[in-house]
PDB file of C-alpha atoms in Angstrom:
ATOM      1  CA  MET W   1     -19.428  24.867  39.156  1.00 46.00           C
ATOM      2  CA  SER W   2     -16.027  23.501  40.800  1.00 49.00           C
ATOM      3  CA  GLY W   3     -14.971  27.156  41.984  1.00 51.00           C
ATOM      4  CA  ASN W   4     -11.772  28.163  41.086  1.00 54.00           C
ATOM      5  CA  GLY W   5     -11.473  31.085  42.844  1.00 50.00           C
ATOM      6  CA  ASP W   6     -12.880  34.987  41.929  1.00 58.00           C
ATOM      7  CA  GLN W   7     -12.401  34.247  38.094  1.00 60.00           C
ATOM      8  CA  GLY W   8     -11.021  38.253  37.805  1.00 58.00           C
ATOM      9  CA  THR W   9      -8.066  37.461  39.997  1.00 68.00           C
ATOM     10  CA  MET W  10      -6.698  34.998  36.805  1.00 74.00           C
ATOM     11  CA  PRO W  11      -3.713  35.756  34.565  1.00 75.00           C
ATOM     12  CA  TRP W  12      -5.214  36.896  31.713  1.00 76.00           C
ATOM     13  CA  GLN W  13      -2.893  39.235  29.693  1.00 71.00           C
ATOM     14  CA  PRO W  14      -3.459  42.017  27.708  1.00 69.00           C
ATOM     15  CA  ILE W  15      -3.172  41.868  23.656  1.00 60.00           C
ATOM     16  CA  ALA W  16      -2.689  43.318  20.901  1.00 54.00           C
ATOM     17  CA  ARG W  17      -5.866  44.204  18.427  1.00 50.00           C
ATOM     18  CA  SER W  18      -4.965  42.546  15.516  1.00 57.00           C
ATOM     19  CA  ARG W  19      -6.488  38.953  15.544  1.00 77.00           C
ATOM     20  CA  SER W  20      -7.976  39.995  18.381  1.00 85.00           C
ATOM     21  CA  TYR W  21     -10.743  37.860  18.629  1.00 90.00           C
ATOM     22  CA  GLU W  22      -8.224  34.852  17.814  1.00 91.00           C
ATOM     23  CA  LEU W  23      -5.677  35.863  20.231  1.00 89.00           C
ATOM     24  CA  VAL W  24      -8.722  36.135  23.698  1.00 93.00           C
ATOM     25  CA  VAL W  25      -9.926  32.449  22.327  1.00 93.00           C
ATOM     26  CA  ASP W  26      -6.512  31.595  22.594  1.00 92.00           C
ATOM     27  CA  GLN W  27      -5.952  33.326  26.176  1.00 92.00           C
ATOM     28  CA  ILE W  28      -9.427  30.572  27.095  1.00 92.00           C
ATOM     29  CA  GLU W  29      -7.927  27.897  25.649  1.00 90.00           C
ATOM     30  CA  GLU W  30      -4.799  28.340  28.008  1.00 91.00           C
ATOM     31  CA  GLN W  31      -5.991  29.335  30.809  1.00 92.00           C
ATOM     32  CA  ILE W  32      -8.216  25.819  30.347  1.00 90.00           C
ATOM     33  CA  LEU W  33      -5.062  24.113  29.320  1.00 88.00           C
ATOM     34  CA  ALA W  34      -3.647  25.512  32.936  1.00 89.00           C
ATOM     35  CA  GLY W  35      -6.050  23.807  34.570  1.00 90.00           C
ATOM     36  CA  ARG W  36      -7.761  27.632  35.745  1.00 92.00           C
ATOM     37  CA  LEU W  37     -10.753  27.050  34.095  1.00 91.00           C
ATOM     38  CA  ARG W  38     -12.839  23.017  34.102  1.00 91.00           C
ATOM     39  CA  VAL W  39     -16.279  22.227  33.637  1.00 89.00           C
ATOM     40  CA  GLY W  40     -18.840  23.818  34.761  1.00 88.00           C
ATOM     41  CA  ASP W  41     -16.326  27.499  35.386  1.00 91.00           C
ATOM     42  CA  ARG W  42     -17.983  30.988  34.486  1.00 92.00           C
ATOM     43  CA  LEU W  43     -15.962  33.251  32.379  1.00 93.00           C
ATOM     44  CA  PRO W  44     -15.781  36.589  33.907  1.00 92.00           C
ATOM     45  CA  GLY W  45     -18.789  38.632  31.895  1.00 90.00           C
ATOM     46  CA  GLU W  46     -17.608  40.516  29.382  1.00 91.00           C
ATOM     47  CA  ARG W  47     -17.127  43.599  29.823  1.00 92.00           C
ATOM     48  CA  ASP W  48     -14.956  42.070  32.897  1.00 93.00           C
ATOM     49  CA  LEU W  49     -12.781  39.733  29.759  1.00 93.00           C
ATOM     50  CA  ALA W  50     -12.564  42.356  27.219  1.00 93.00           C
ATOM     51  CA  SER W  51     -11.415  45.308  30.339  1.00 93.00           C
ATOM     52  CA  HIS W  52      -8.995  42.573  31.196  1.00 90.00           C
ATOM     53  CA  LEU W  53      -7.634  41.696  27.495  1.00 91.00           C
ATOM     54  CA  GLN W  54      -7.696  44.999  26.903  1.00 90.00           C
ATOM     55  CA  VAL W  55      -9.579  44.021  23.608  1.00 91.00           C
ATOM     56  CA  SER W  56     -12.633  45.513  22.280  1.00 92.00           C
ATOM     57  CA  ARG W  57     -16.711  43.850  23.350  1.00 93.00           C
ATOM     58  CA  ALA W  58     -16.854  42.656  20.078  1.00 93.00           C
ATOM     59  CA  ALA W  59     -13.729  40.424  19.797  1.00 92.00           C
ATOM     60  CA  VAL W  60     -15.268  39.005  22.631  1.00 94.00           C
ATOM     61  CA  ARG W  61     -18.807  37.956  21.431  1.00 93.00           C
ATOM     62  CA  GLU W  62     -16.524  36.860  18.507  1.00 93.00           C
ATOM     63  CA  ALA W  63     -13.977  34.758  20.515  1.00 93.00           C
ATOM     64  CA  ILE W  64     -16.547  32.725  22.934  1.00 94.00           C
ATOM     65  CA  ARG W  65     -19.158  32.353  19.984  1.00 91.00           C
ATOM     66  CA  SER W  66     -15.675  30.751  18.324  1.00 89.00           C
ATOM     67  CA  LEU W  67     -15.207  28.887  21.173  1.00 90.00           C
ATOM     68  CA  GLU W  68     -19.476  27.602  21.004  1.00 87.00           C
ATOM     69  CA  ALA W  69     -18.891  25.735  18.278  1.00 81.00           C
ATOM     70  CA  GLN W  70     -16.448  24.426  18.868  1.00 82.00           C
ATOM     71  CA  GLY W  71     -18.278  22.603  22.023  1.00 81.00           C
ATOM     72  CA  VAL W  72     -16.103  24.248  24.504  1.00 88.00           C
ATOM     73  CA  VAL W  73     -18.473  27.003  26.534  1.00 90.00           C
ATOM     74  CA  ARG W  74     -22.361  27.585  26.202  1.00 88.00           C
ATOM     75  CA  SER W  75     -23.834  30.735  26.391  1.00 86.00           C
ATOM     76  CA  ALA W  76     -27.257  31.584  27.916  1.00 77.00           C
ATOM     77  CA  VAL W  77     -28.015  35.282  28.507  1.00 72.00           C
ATOM     78  CA  GLY W  78     -30.309  37.179  30.768  1.00 60.00           C
ATOM     79  CA  SER W  79     -29.171  37.758  34.516  1.00 57.00           C
ATOM     80  CA  GLY W  80     -30.633  33.903  36.196  1.00 59.00           C
ATOM     81  CA  LYS W  81     -28.062  31.616  37.650  1.00 65.00           C
ATOM     82  CA  ASP W  82     -27.776  29.996  34.220  1.00 64.00           C
ATOM     83  CA  ALA W  83     -26.714  33.273  32.390  1.00 71.00           C
ATOM     84  CA  GLY W  84     -23.651  33.878  31.507  1.00 86.00           C
ATOM     85  CA  THR W  85     -20.773  31.556  29.430  1.00 91.00           C
ATOM     86  CA  VAL W  86     -19.901  28.753  31.161  1.00 91.00           C
ATOM     87  CA  VAL W  87     -16.622  26.459  30.255  1.00 90.00           C
ATOM     88  CA  SER W  88     -18.906  22.666  29.329  1.00 85.00           C
ATOM     89  CA  ALA W  89     -18.038  19.973  27.983  1.00 73.00           C
ATOM     90  CA  LEU W  90     -20.101  19.012  24.397  1.00 69.00           C
ATOM     91  CA  PRO W  91     -16.829  17.376  22.276  1.00 67.00           C
ATOM     92  CA  SER W  92     -19.234  15.241  20.351  1.00 69.00           C
ATOM     93  CA  GLU W  93     -21.644  18.058  19.016  1.00 74.00           C
ATOM     94  CA  ALA W  94     -18.445  19.650  17.574  1.00 76.00           C
ATOM     95  CA  LEU W  95     -16.887  16.735  16.181  1.00 76.00           C
ATOM     96  CA  THR W  96     -20.518  15.964  14.364  1.00 75.00           C
ATOM     97  CA  ARG W  97     -20.463  19.762  13.331  1.00 76.00           C
ATOM     98  CA  LEU W  98     -16.921  19.288  11.972  1.00 78.00           C
ATOM     99  CA  LEU W  99     -17.166  15.881  10.281  1.00 76.00           C
ATOM    100  CA  ARG W 100     -20.546  16.966   8.471  1.00 76.00           C
ATOM    101  CA  LEU W 101     -18.726  20.157   6.793  1.00 78.00           C
ATOM    102  CA  HIS W 102     -16.061  18.703   5.490  1.00 78.00           C
ATOM    103  CA  VAL W 103     -17.902  14.855   4.903  1.00 75.00           C
ATOM    104  CA  ALA W 104     -20.319  17.579   2.609  1.00 72.00           C
ATOM    105  CA  LEU W 105     -16.227  19.358   1.348  1.00 78.00           C
ATOM    106  CA  ALA W 106     -15.153  15.854   0.907  1.00 76.00           C
ATOM    107  CA  ASN W 107     -11.563  17.225   2.296  1.00 78.00           C
ATOM    108  CA  PHE W 108     -12.183  14.115   3.676  1.00 82.00           C
ATOM    109  CA  PRO W 109     -12.122  10.790   1.218  1.00 84.00           C
ATOM    110  CA  ILE W 110     -15.600   8.686   1.433  1.00 85.00           C
ATOM    111  CA  PRO W 111     -13.339   5.291   1.253  1.00 89.00           C
ATOM    112  CA  ASP W 112     -11.017   7.580   3.849  1.00 90.00           C
ATOM    113  CA  VAL W 113     -14.383   8.185   6.605  1.00 88.00           C
ATOM    114  CA  VAL W 114     -15.689   4.176   6.295  1.00 91.00           C
ATOM    115  CA  ALA W 115     -12.127   3.008   6.799  1.00 93.00           C
ATOM    116  CA  ALA W 116     -12.157   5.435  10.206  1.00 92.00           C
ATOM    117  CA  ARG W 117     -16.110   3.921  11.231  1.00 92.00           C
ATOM    118  CA  VAL W 118     -14.425   0.091  10.999  1.00 96.00           C
ATOM    119  CA  MET W 119     -11.967   0.714  13.499  1.00 95.00           C
ATOM    120  CA  LEU W 120     -13.579   2.815  15.622  1.00 94.00           C
ATOM    121  CA  GLU W 121     -16.993   0.616  15.730  1.00 96.00           C
ATOM    122  CA  ARG W 122     -14.934  -2.301  16.247  1.00 97.00           C
ATOM    123  CA  SER W 123     -14.339  -1.232  19.277  1.00 96.00           C
ATOM    124  CA  SER W 124     -18.007   0.654  19.688  1.00 96.00           C
ATOM    125  CA  ALA W 125     -19.215  -3.409  19.080  1.00 97.00           C
ATOM    126  CA  ALA W 126     -16.339  -4.648  21.643  1.00 97.00           C
ATOM    127  CA  LEU W 127     -16.972  -3.028  24.449  1.00 97.00           C
ATOM    128  CA  ALA W 128     -20.862  -3.317  24.616  1.00 98.00           C
ATOM    129  CA  ALA W 129     -20.674  -6.755  24.874  1.00 98.00           C
ATOM    130  CA  ASP W 130     -19.305  -6.374  27.883  1.00 97.00           C
ATOM    131  CA  ASN W 131     -20.836  -3.268  29.119  1.00 97.00           C
ATOM    132  CA  ALA W 132     -24.218  -2.814  27.544  1.00 98.00           C
ATOM    133  CA  GLY W 133     -26.867  -3.125  30.201  1.00 97.00           C
ATOM    134  CA  GLU W 134     -30.432  -3.645  29.554  1.00 97.00           C
ATOM    135  CA  GLY W 135     -31.506  -0.174  28.956  1.00 97.00           C
ATOM    136  CA  ASP W 136     -28.758   0.028  26.451  1.00 98.00           C
ATOM    137  CA  LEU W 137     -29.794  -2.998  24.425  1.00 98.00           C
ATOM    138  CA  ALA W 138     -33.390  -1.835  24.963  1.00 98.00           C
ATOM    139  CA  ALA W 139     -32.549   1.476  22.928  1.00 98.00           C
ATOM    140  CA  MET W 140     -30.972  -1.037  19.848  1.00 98.00           C
ATOM    141  CA  ARG W 141     -34.154  -2.715  20.021  1.00 98.00           C
ATOM    142  CA  VAL W 142     -35.929   0.263  19.706  1.00 98.00           C
ATOM    143  CA  ALA W 143     -33.977   0.690  16.056  1.00 98.00           C
ATOM    144  CA  LEU W 144     -34.205  -2.897  15.144  1.00 98.00           C
ATOM    145  CA  ASP W 145     -37.989  -3.032  15.053  1.00 98.00           C
ATOM    146  CA  GLY W 146     -38.482   0.315  13.522  1.00 97.00           C
ATOM    147  CA  MET W 147     -36.567  -0.602  10.779  1.00 97.00           C
ATOM    148  CA  ASP W 148     -37.578  -3.867  10.500  1.00 97.00           C
ATOM    149  CA  SER W 149     -41.449  -1.805   9.806  1.00 95.00           C
ATOM    150  CA  ARG W 150     -42.388  -2.410   5.944  1.00 86.00           C
ATOM    151  CA  ASP W 151     -43.582   0.604   5.799  1.00 91.00           C
ATOM    152  CA  VAL W 152     -40.468   2.317   7.207  1.00 95.00           C
ATOM    153  CA  ASP W 153     -38.929   4.927   4.360  1.00 95.00           C
ATOM    154  CA  ARG W 154     -35.640   5.598   3.424  1.00 95.00           C
ATOM    155  CA  ASP W 155     -35.432   9.093   5.853  1.00 95.00           C
ATOM    156  CA  ARG W 156     -37.137   7.119   8.375  1.00 96.00           C
ATOM    157  CA  PHE W 157     -34.769   4.331   8.058  1.00 96.00           C
ATOM    158  CA  ASN W 158     -31.791   5.791   8.165  1.00 95.00           C
ATOM    159  CA  GLU W 159     -32.470   7.728  10.875  1.00 95.00           C
ATOM    160  CA  LEU W 160     -33.470   4.626  13.024  1.00 96.00           C
ATOM    161  CA  ASP W 161     -29.599   3.110  10.981  1.00 95.00           C
ATOM    162  CA  THR W 162     -27.714   6.134  12.826  1.00 93.00           C
ATOM    163  CA  ALA W 163     -29.635   5.735  16.477  1.00 95.00           C
ATOM    164  CA  PHE W 164     -28.834   1.468  16.331  1.00 97.00           C
ATOM    165  CA  HIS W 165     -25.028   2.515  15.855  1.00 95.00           C
ATOM    166  CA  VAL W 166     -24.766   5.494  18.171  1.00 93.00           C
ATOM    167  CA  ALA W 167     -26.056   3.678  21.011  1.00 97.00           C
ATOM    168  CA  ILE W 168     -24.035   0.475  20.783  1.00 97.00           C
ATOM    169  CA  ALA W 169     -21.367   2.884  20.732  1.00 95.00           C
ATOM    170  CA  GLU W 170     -22.791   4.567  24.268  1.00 95.00           C
ATOM    171  CA  ALA W 171     -23.165   1.213  25.420  1.00 97.00           C
ATOM    172  CA  GLY W 172     -19.594   0.667  24.931  1.00 96.00           C
ATOM    173  CA  ARG W 173     -18.656   3.400  28.088  1.00 94.00           C
ATOM    174  CA  ASN W 174     -16.316   5.055  26.143  1.00 91.00           C
ATOM    175  CA  ARG W 175     -16.796   8.219  26.047  1.00 86.00           C
ATOM    176  CA  LEU W 176     -14.211   9.040  23.675  1.00 85.00           C
ATOM    177  CA  VAL W 177     -13.971   6.076  21.414  1.00 87.00           C
ATOM    178  CA  ALA W 178     -18.657   7.172  21.759  1.00 87.00           C
ATOM    179  CA  ASP W 179     -18.059  10.792  20.461  1.00 84.00           C
ATOM    180  CA  MET W 180     -16.079   9.654  17.590  1.00 86.00           C
ATOM    181  CA  THR W 181     -17.921   6.490  16.241  1.00 86.00           C
ATOM    182  CA  ILE W 182     -20.248   9.527  17.056  1.00 85.00           C
ATOM    183  CA  ALA W 183     -19.163  11.814  15.115  1.00 84.00           C
ATOM    184  CA  ILE W 184     -18.325   9.648  12.393  1.00 86.00           C
ATOM    185  CA  ARG W 185     -22.128   7.766  11.962  1.00 86.00           C
ATOM    186  CA  ASP W 186     -23.627  11.191  11.813  1.00 82.00           C
ATOM    187  CA  SER W 187     -21.562  12.744   9.515  1.00 83.00           C
ATOM    188  CA  MET W 188     -22.267  10.591   7.143  1.00 87.00           C
ATOM    189  CA  ARG W 189     -26.315  10.318   7.924  1.00 86.00           C
ATOM    190  CA  ARG W 190     -26.764  12.744   5.005  1.00 87.00           C
ATOM    191  CA  PRO W 191     -24.906  10.875   2.746  1.00 89.00           C
ATOM    192  CA  ILE W 192     -26.202   7.580   3.397  1.00 91.00           C
ATOM    193  CA  LEU W 193     -29.791   9.046   2.798  1.00 92.00           C
ATOM    194  CA  ARG W 194     -28.550   9.842  -0.794  1.00 92.00           C
ATOM    195  CA  ALA W 195     -27.003   6.842  -1.688  1.00 93.00           C
ATOM    196  CA  LEU W 196     -31.259   4.632  -0.624  1.00 93.00           C
ATOM    197  CA  GLU W 197     -32.224   7.352  -2.521  1.00 94.00           C
ATOM    198  CA  GLU W 198     -30.383   6.771  -5.645  1.00 94.00           C
ATOM    199  CA  LEU W 199     -31.048   2.317  -5.790  1.00 94.00           C
ATOM    200  CA  GLY W 200     -34.496   3.341  -6.754  1.00 93.00           C
ATOM    201  CA  GLU W 201     -36.660   0.550  -5.930  1.00 91.00           C
ATOM    202  CA  ASP W 202     -33.818  -1.683  -5.297  1.00 94.00           C
ATOM    203  CA  TRP W 203     -33.080   0.049  -1.807  1.00 93.00           C
ATOM    204  CA  LYS W 204     -35.735  -2.552  -0.271  1.00 92.00           C
ATOM    205  CA  ARG W 205     -33.431  -5.804  -1.894  1.00 94.00           C
ATOM    206  CA  VAL W 206     -30.713  -3.429   0.414  1.00 95.00           C
ATOM    207  CA  ALA W 207     -32.820  -2.500   3.505  1.00 95.00           C
ATOM    208  CA  ASP W 208     -33.281  -6.132   4.008  1.00 96.00           C
ATOM    209  CA  GLN W 209     -29.563  -7.133   4.177  1.00 96.00           C
ATOM    210  CA  LEU W 210     -28.948  -4.445   6.401  1.00 97.00           C
ATOM    211  CA  ARG W 211     -31.024  -5.639   9.031  1.00 97.00           C
ATOM    212  CA  ALA W 212     -30.248  -8.527   8.576  1.00 98.00           C
ATOM    213  CA  ASP W 213     -26.854  -7.442   9.324  1.00 98.00           C
ATOM    214  CA  HIS W 214     -28.130  -5.067  12.555  1.00 98.00           C
ATOM    215  CA  HIS W 215     -29.782  -8.476  14.328  1.00 98.00           C
ATOM    216  CA  ALA W 216     -26.872 -10.183  13.230  1.00 98.00           C
ATOM    217  CA  ILE W 217     -24.858  -7.746  15.078  1.00 98.00           C
ATOM    218  CA  PHE W 218     -26.879  -6.807  18.264  1.00 98.00           C
ATOM    219  CA  ALA W 219     -27.172 -10.279  18.722  1.00 98.00           C
ATOM    220  CA  ALA W 220     -23.812 -11.369  19.540  1.00 98.00           C
ATOM    221  CA  ILE W 221     -23.920  -7.943  21.825  1.00 98.00           C
ATOM    222  CA  GLU W 222     -26.561  -9.207  23.811  1.00 98.00           C
ATOM    223  CA  SER W 223     -24.358 -12.614  24.239  1.00 98.00           C
ATOM    224  CA  GLY W 224     -21.411 -10.751  25.306  1.00 98.00           C
ATOM    225  CA  ASP W 225     -19.139 -12.231  22.426  1.00 98.00           C
ATOM    226  CA  GLY W 226     -16.986  -8.755  21.738  1.00 98.00           C
ATOM    227  CA  ALA W 227     -14.831 -10.525  19.550  1.00 98.00           C
ATOM    228  CA  LEU W 228     -18.059 -11.882  17.152  1.00 98.00           C
ATOM    229  CA  ALA W 229     -19.691  -8.228  17.841  1.00 98.00           C
ATOM    230  CA  ALA W 230     -16.260  -6.403  15.985  1.00 98.00           C
ATOM    231  CA  GLU W 231     -16.216  -8.533  13.526  1.00 98.00           C
ATOM    232  CA  ARG W 232     -20.224  -8.747  12.527  1.00 98.00           C
ATOM    233  CA  VAL W 233     -20.220  -4.695  12.710  1.00 98.00           C
ATOM    234  CA  ASP W 234     -16.429  -4.752  10.095  1.00 97.00           C
ATOM    235  CA  GLN W 235     -18.768  -5.911   7.896  1.00 97.00           C
ATOM    236  CA  HIS W 236     -21.983  -4.911   7.887  1.00 97.00           C
ATOM    237  CA  ILE W 237     -19.954  -1.606   6.994  1.00 96.00           C
ATOM    238  CA  ARG W 238     -17.270  -2.721   3.960  1.00 95.00           C
ATOM    239  CA  SER W 239     -20.649  -5.001   3.127  1.00 95.00           C
ATOM    240  CA  ALA W 240     -23.089  -1.708   3.193  1.00 94.00           C
ATOM    241  CA  HIS W 241     -20.566   0.808   1.395  1.00 92.00           C
ATOM    242  CA  ILE W 242     -20.442  -1.231  -1.904  1.00 93.00           C
ATOM    243  CA  ALA W 243     -23.679  -1.508  -1.814  1.00 93.00           C
ATOM    244  CA  LEU W 244     -24.526   2.266  -1.821  1.00 92.00           C
ATOM    245  CA  PRO W 245     -23.641   4.768  -4.163  1.00 88.00           C
ATOM    246  CA  PHE W 246     -21.486   6.901  -2.727  1.00 81.00           C
ATOM    247  CA  ALA W 247     -21.281  10.523  -4.846  1.00 60.00           C
ATOM    248  CA  GLY W 248     -17.500  11.461  -4.827  1.00 56.00           C
ATOM    249  CA  ASP W 249     -16.931   7.801  -4.049  1.00 63.00           C
ATOM    250  CA  THR W 250     -13.054   6.779  -5.679  1.00 50.00           C
ATOM    251  CA  THR W 251     -12.959   2.947  -4.684  1.00 52.00           C
TER     252      THR W 251
END
């Protein structure tokens, strides 16, 4: 906890009751933007916050649920040291949840998602080549070894494929790029699985090509060649997009 003084003395402003939960969210966000609330700081209790803002406790609860869904706060019940609502930092979880739903609703066309993946993962691969430690490379190898197993099924293959790309993103050491990369790749987990299932027995041929691509990307990262790693991940994502029959794809 960063210790910004007594939370009850903050300049909370009474707000109108119409759309009160949204205005509670606005006030909490304002405290964060003003630097009066930081990661690790605890919000006033539900009763106190409702009193400060002159709204119902139900409005406070709804606001907290909304902020939890965004990954801004986390709440724990009870009376221990971890109880209460604390300002958190879970951007990848919130981004993943948001993107997964919007991809499922086709609010982002698959070609747009693929283009965004290419831009981000080129950066991730190049950064990983510069910054990956042995632990990062080991995580990539575990995913590669799992995908190389001849008895791996589509679901497990897809999980390991996701894990491989996540490991590359984490190895880049750029938190924002990593979180955005992870969110986009994870949002594609189900569409990719459905596409693998639609391939029928041909999925084995496609899986072999994906394996080859992954090993080539890994070799470039392991050798520290960022430009080559970026180019190989670019080609991999584009060729996979062509090979997989994504529902709703208009390309």
